[in-house]
CSV table of C-alpha atoms in Angstrom, one decimal:
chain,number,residue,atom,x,y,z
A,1,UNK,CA,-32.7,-156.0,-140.3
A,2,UNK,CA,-31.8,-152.6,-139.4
A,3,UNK,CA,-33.4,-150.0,-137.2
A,4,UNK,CA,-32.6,-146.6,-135.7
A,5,UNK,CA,-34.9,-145.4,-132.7
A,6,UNK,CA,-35.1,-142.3,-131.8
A,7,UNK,CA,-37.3,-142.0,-128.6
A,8,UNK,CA,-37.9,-138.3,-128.6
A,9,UNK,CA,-40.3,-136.6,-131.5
A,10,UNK,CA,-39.5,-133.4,-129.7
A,11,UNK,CA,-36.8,-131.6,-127.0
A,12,UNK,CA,-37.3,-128.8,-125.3
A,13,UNK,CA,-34.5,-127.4,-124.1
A,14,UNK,CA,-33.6,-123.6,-122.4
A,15,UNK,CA,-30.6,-121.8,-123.8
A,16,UNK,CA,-27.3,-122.4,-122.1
A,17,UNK,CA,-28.7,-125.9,-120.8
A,18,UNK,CA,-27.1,-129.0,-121.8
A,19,UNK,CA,-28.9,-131.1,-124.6
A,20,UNK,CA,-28.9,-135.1,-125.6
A,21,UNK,CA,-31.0,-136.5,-127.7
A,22,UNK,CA,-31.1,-139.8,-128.0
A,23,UNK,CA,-30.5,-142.9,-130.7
A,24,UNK,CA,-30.4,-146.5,-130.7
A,25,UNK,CA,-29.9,-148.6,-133.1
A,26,UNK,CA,-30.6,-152.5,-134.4
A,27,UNK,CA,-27.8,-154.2,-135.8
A,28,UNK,CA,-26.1,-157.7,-136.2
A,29,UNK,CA,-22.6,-156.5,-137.5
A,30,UNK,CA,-20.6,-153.4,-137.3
A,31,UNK,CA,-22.5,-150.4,-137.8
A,32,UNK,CA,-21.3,-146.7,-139.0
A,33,UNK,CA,-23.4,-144.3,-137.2
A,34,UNK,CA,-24.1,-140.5,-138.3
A,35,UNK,CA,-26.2,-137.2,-137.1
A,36,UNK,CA,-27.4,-135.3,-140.0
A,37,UNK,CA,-29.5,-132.4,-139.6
A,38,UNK,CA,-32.2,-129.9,-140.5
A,39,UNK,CA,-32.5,-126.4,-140.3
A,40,UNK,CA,-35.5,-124.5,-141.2
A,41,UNK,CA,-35.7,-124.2,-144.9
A,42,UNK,CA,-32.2,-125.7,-145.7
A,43,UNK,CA,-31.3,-129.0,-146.9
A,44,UNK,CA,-30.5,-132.3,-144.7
A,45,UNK,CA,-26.6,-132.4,-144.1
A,46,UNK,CA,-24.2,-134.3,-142.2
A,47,UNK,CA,-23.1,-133.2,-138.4
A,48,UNK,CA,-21.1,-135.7,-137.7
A,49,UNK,CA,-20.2,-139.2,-137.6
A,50,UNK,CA,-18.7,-141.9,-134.8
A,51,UNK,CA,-16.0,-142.7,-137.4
A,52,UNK,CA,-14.6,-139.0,-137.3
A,53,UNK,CA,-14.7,-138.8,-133.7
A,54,UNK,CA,-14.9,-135.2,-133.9
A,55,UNK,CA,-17.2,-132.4,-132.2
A,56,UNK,CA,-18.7,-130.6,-134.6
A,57,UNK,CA,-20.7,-127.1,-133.7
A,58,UNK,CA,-20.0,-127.9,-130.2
A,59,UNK,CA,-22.0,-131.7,-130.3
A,60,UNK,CA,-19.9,-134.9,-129.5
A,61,UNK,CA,-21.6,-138.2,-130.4
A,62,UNK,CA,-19.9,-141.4,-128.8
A,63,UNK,CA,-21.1,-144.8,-130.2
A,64,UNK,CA,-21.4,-147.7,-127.0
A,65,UNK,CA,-21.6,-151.3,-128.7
A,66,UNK,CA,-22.7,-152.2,-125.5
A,67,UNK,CA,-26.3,-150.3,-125.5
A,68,UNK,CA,-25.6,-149.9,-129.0
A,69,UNK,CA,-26.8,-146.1,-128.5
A,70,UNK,CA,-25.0,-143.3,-130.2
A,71,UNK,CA,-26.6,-140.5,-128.4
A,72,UNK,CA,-25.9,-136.7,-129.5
A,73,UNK,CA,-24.8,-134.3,-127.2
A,74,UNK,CA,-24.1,-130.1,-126.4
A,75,UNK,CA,-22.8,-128.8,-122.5
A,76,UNK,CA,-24.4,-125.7,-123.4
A,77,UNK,CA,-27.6,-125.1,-126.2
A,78,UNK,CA,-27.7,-122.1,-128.2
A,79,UNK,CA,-30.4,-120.9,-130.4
A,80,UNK,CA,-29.4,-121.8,-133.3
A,81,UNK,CA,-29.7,-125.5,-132.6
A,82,UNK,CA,-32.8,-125.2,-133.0
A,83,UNK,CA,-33.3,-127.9,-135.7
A,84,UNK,CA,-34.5,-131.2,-136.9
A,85,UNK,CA,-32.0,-134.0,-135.9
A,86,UNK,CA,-31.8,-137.6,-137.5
A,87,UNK,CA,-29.6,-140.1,-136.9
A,88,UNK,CA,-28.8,-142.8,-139.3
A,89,UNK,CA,-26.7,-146.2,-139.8
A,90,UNK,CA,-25.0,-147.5,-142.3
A,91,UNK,CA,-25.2,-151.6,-142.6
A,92,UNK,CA,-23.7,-153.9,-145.8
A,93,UNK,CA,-25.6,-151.7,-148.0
A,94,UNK,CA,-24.9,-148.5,-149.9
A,95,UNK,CA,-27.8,-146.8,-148.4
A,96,UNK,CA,-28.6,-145.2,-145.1
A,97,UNK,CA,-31.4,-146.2,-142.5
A,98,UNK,CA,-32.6,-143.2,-140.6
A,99,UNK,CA,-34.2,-142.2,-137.5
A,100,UNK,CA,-37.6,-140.8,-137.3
A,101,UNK,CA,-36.2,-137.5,-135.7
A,102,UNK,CA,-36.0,-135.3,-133.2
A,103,UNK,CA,-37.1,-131.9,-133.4
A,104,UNK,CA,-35.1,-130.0,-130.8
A,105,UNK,CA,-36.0,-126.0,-130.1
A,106,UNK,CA,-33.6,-124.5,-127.8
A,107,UNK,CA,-35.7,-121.8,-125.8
A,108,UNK,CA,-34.3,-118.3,-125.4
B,1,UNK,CA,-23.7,-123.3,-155.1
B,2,UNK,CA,-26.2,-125.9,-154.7
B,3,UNK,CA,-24.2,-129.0,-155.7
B,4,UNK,CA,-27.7,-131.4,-155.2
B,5,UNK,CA,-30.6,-129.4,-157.3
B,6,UNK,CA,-34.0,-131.2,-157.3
B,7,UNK,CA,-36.2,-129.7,-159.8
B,8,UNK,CA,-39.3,-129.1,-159.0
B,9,UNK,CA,-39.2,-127.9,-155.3
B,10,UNK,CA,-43.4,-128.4,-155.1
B,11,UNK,CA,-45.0,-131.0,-157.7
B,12,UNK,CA,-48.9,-131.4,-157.3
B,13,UNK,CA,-50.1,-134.4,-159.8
B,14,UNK,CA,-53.9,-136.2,-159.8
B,15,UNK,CA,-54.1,-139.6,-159.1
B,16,UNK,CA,-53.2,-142.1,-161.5
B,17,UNK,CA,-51.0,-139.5,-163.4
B,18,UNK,CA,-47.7,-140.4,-163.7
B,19,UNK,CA,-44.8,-137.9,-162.7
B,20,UNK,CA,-41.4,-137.4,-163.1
B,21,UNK,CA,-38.8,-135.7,-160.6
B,22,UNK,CA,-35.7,-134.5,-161.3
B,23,UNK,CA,-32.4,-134.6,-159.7
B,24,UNK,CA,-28.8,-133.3,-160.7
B,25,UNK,CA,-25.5,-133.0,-159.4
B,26,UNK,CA,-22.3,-131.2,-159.8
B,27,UNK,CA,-19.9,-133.2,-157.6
B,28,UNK,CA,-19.5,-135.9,-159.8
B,29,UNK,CA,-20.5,-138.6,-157.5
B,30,UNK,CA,-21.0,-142.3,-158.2
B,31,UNK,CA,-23.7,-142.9,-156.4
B,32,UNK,CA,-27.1,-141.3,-156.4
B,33,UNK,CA,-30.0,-142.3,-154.3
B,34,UNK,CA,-34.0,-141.6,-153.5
B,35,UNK,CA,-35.3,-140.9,-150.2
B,36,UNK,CA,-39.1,-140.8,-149.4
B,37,UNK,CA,-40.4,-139.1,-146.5
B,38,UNK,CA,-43.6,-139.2,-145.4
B,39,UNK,CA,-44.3,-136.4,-142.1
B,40,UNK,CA,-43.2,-137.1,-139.4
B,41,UNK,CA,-41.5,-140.3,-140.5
B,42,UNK,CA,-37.6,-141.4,-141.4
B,43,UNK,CA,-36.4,-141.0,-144.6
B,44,UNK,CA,-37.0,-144.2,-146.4
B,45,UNK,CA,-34.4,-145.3,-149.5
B,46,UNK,CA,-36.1,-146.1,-152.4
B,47,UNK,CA,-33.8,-146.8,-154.5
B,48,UNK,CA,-30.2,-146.1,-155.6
B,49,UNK,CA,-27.4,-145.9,-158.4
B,50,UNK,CA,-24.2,-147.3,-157.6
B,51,UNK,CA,-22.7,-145.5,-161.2
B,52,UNK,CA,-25.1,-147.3,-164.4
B,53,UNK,CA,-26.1,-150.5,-161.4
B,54,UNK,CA,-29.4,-149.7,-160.1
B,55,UNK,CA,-30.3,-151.4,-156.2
B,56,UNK,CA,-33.3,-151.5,-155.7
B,57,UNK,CA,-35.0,-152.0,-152.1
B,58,UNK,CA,-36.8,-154.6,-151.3
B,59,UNK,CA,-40.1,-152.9,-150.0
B,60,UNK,CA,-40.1,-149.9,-153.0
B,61,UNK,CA,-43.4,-150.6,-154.9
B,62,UNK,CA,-43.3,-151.6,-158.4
B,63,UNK,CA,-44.8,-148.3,-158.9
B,64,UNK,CA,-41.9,-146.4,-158.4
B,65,UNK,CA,-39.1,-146.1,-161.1
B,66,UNK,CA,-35.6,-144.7,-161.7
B,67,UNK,CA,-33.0,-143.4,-164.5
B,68,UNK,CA,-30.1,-142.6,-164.7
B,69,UNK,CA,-28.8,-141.7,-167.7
B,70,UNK,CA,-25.7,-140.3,-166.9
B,71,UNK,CA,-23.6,-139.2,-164.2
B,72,UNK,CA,-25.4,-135.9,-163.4
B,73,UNK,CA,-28.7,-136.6,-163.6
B,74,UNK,CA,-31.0,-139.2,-161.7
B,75,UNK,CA,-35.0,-139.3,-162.2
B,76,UNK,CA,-37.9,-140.9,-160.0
B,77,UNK,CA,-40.5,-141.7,-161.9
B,78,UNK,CA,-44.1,-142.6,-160.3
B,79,UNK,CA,-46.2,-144.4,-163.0
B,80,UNK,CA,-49.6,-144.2,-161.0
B,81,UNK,CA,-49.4,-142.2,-158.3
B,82,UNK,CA,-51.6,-142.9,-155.3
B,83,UNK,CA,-52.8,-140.6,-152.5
B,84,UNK,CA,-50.1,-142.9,-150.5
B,85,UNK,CA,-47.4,-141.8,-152.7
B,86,UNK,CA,-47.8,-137.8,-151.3
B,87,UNK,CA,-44.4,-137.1,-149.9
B,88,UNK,CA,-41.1,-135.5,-149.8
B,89,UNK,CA,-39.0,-137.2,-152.0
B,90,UNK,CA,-35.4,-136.5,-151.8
B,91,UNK,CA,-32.1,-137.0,-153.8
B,92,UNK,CA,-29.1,-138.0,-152.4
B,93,UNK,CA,-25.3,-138.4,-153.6
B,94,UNK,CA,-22.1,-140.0,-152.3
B,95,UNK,CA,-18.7,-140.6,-153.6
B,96,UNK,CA,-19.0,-144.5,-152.9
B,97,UNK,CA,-15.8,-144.6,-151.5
B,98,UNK,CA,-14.4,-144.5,-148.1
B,99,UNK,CA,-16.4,-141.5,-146.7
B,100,UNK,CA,-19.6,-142.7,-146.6
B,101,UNK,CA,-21.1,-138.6,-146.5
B,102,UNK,CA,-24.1,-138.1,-148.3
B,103,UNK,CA,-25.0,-134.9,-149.9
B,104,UNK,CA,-28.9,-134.4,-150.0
B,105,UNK,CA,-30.9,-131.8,-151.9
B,106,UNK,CA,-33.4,-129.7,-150.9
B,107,UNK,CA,-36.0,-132.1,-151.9
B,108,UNK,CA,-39.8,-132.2,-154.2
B,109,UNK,CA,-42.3,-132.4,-151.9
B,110,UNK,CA,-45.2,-134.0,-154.1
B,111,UNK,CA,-48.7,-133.8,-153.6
B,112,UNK,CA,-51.8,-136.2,-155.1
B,113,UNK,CA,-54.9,-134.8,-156.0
């Protein structure tokens, strides 16, 4: 079975401080891992994923096999980071198992 | 330029009354899925529409149904909903191929009387 675990419900963070929230995940075979995210009022959409190995907005994710963790980070928070964060694995299957989320407000 | 549109953005139905929620798409996707989420917990797949095959999870209650009768448009269909069943439900599409992105909309977020 497949599991994503997202320790924190919520992360508090002041602007200009650096952010991680955290995810790890349950897997046998070779996972594809993904952030998506939630701002207020707007649709769930993709941030990025470990495949892409891109930063997107600022956050790098970096997927270790070894503590099969693909945690989410930003050197520097601004306020409009302030958002829901999910992250999510792909297994055999079509679909995606997600996180419970972290709800991350970046403090002025 | 909403290319996921769910339809109706609130639904409130009484228990035992079954309900219907929409879902349509203008990227042409093959693959069109149903998240539930409950507060304050993950989106959980329903179902999902790989083109005409339906996958069904293994957990989704009997209770819960879907269509898809064509490319554009997917429905979730609750025969008898329970107070259990009050949730966000939300529609999801991918391409199927390669890029594994999915494109949600903004979601029906149903309530049981």
């Amino acid at each position: 079975a497949q599991r994503v675990t997202q320790p924190e419900k919520l992360l508090s963070v002041f602007k200009g401080a650096p952010v991680e929230l955290k995810c790890n995940y349950s897997y046998s075979g070779s996972p594809e891992l993904f952030w998506y995210v939630q701002y207020s009022r707007q649709r769930l959409q993709l941030l990025l994923r470990h495949i892409s190995r891109e930063s997107i907005k600022g956050f790098t994710a970096d997927l270790n096999k070894g503590e099969t963790s693909f945690h989410l980070k930003k050197p520097f928070a601004q306020e409009e980071d302030s958002a829901m964060y999910y992250c999510a694995l792909r297994g055999g299957a079509d679909g995606l198992t997600f996180g419970k989320g972290t709800h991350l407000i970046i403090q002025p | 330029d909403a290319m996921v549109i769910q339809n109706p953005r609130y639904q409130v139905t009484q228990f035992g009354k079954p309900v219907t929620l929409s879902c349509s798409q203008t990227l042409n996707h093959n693959v069109m899925y149903w998240y539930q989420q409950k507060s304050s917990q993950a989106p959980k797949l329903l179902f999902h529409y790989y083109d005409k095959d339906f996958n069904n999870e293994a957990d989704t209650p009997d209770n819960f149904q879907s269509r898809r009768p064509n490319t554009s448009f997917c429905f979730l269909d609750i025969r008898s909903p329970g107070l259990g069943d009050a949730a966000m439900y939300l529609c999801a599409t991918s391409s199927g191929g390669a890029d594994k992105k999915l494109f949600f909309g903004s979601g029906t977020q149903l309530s049981v009387l």
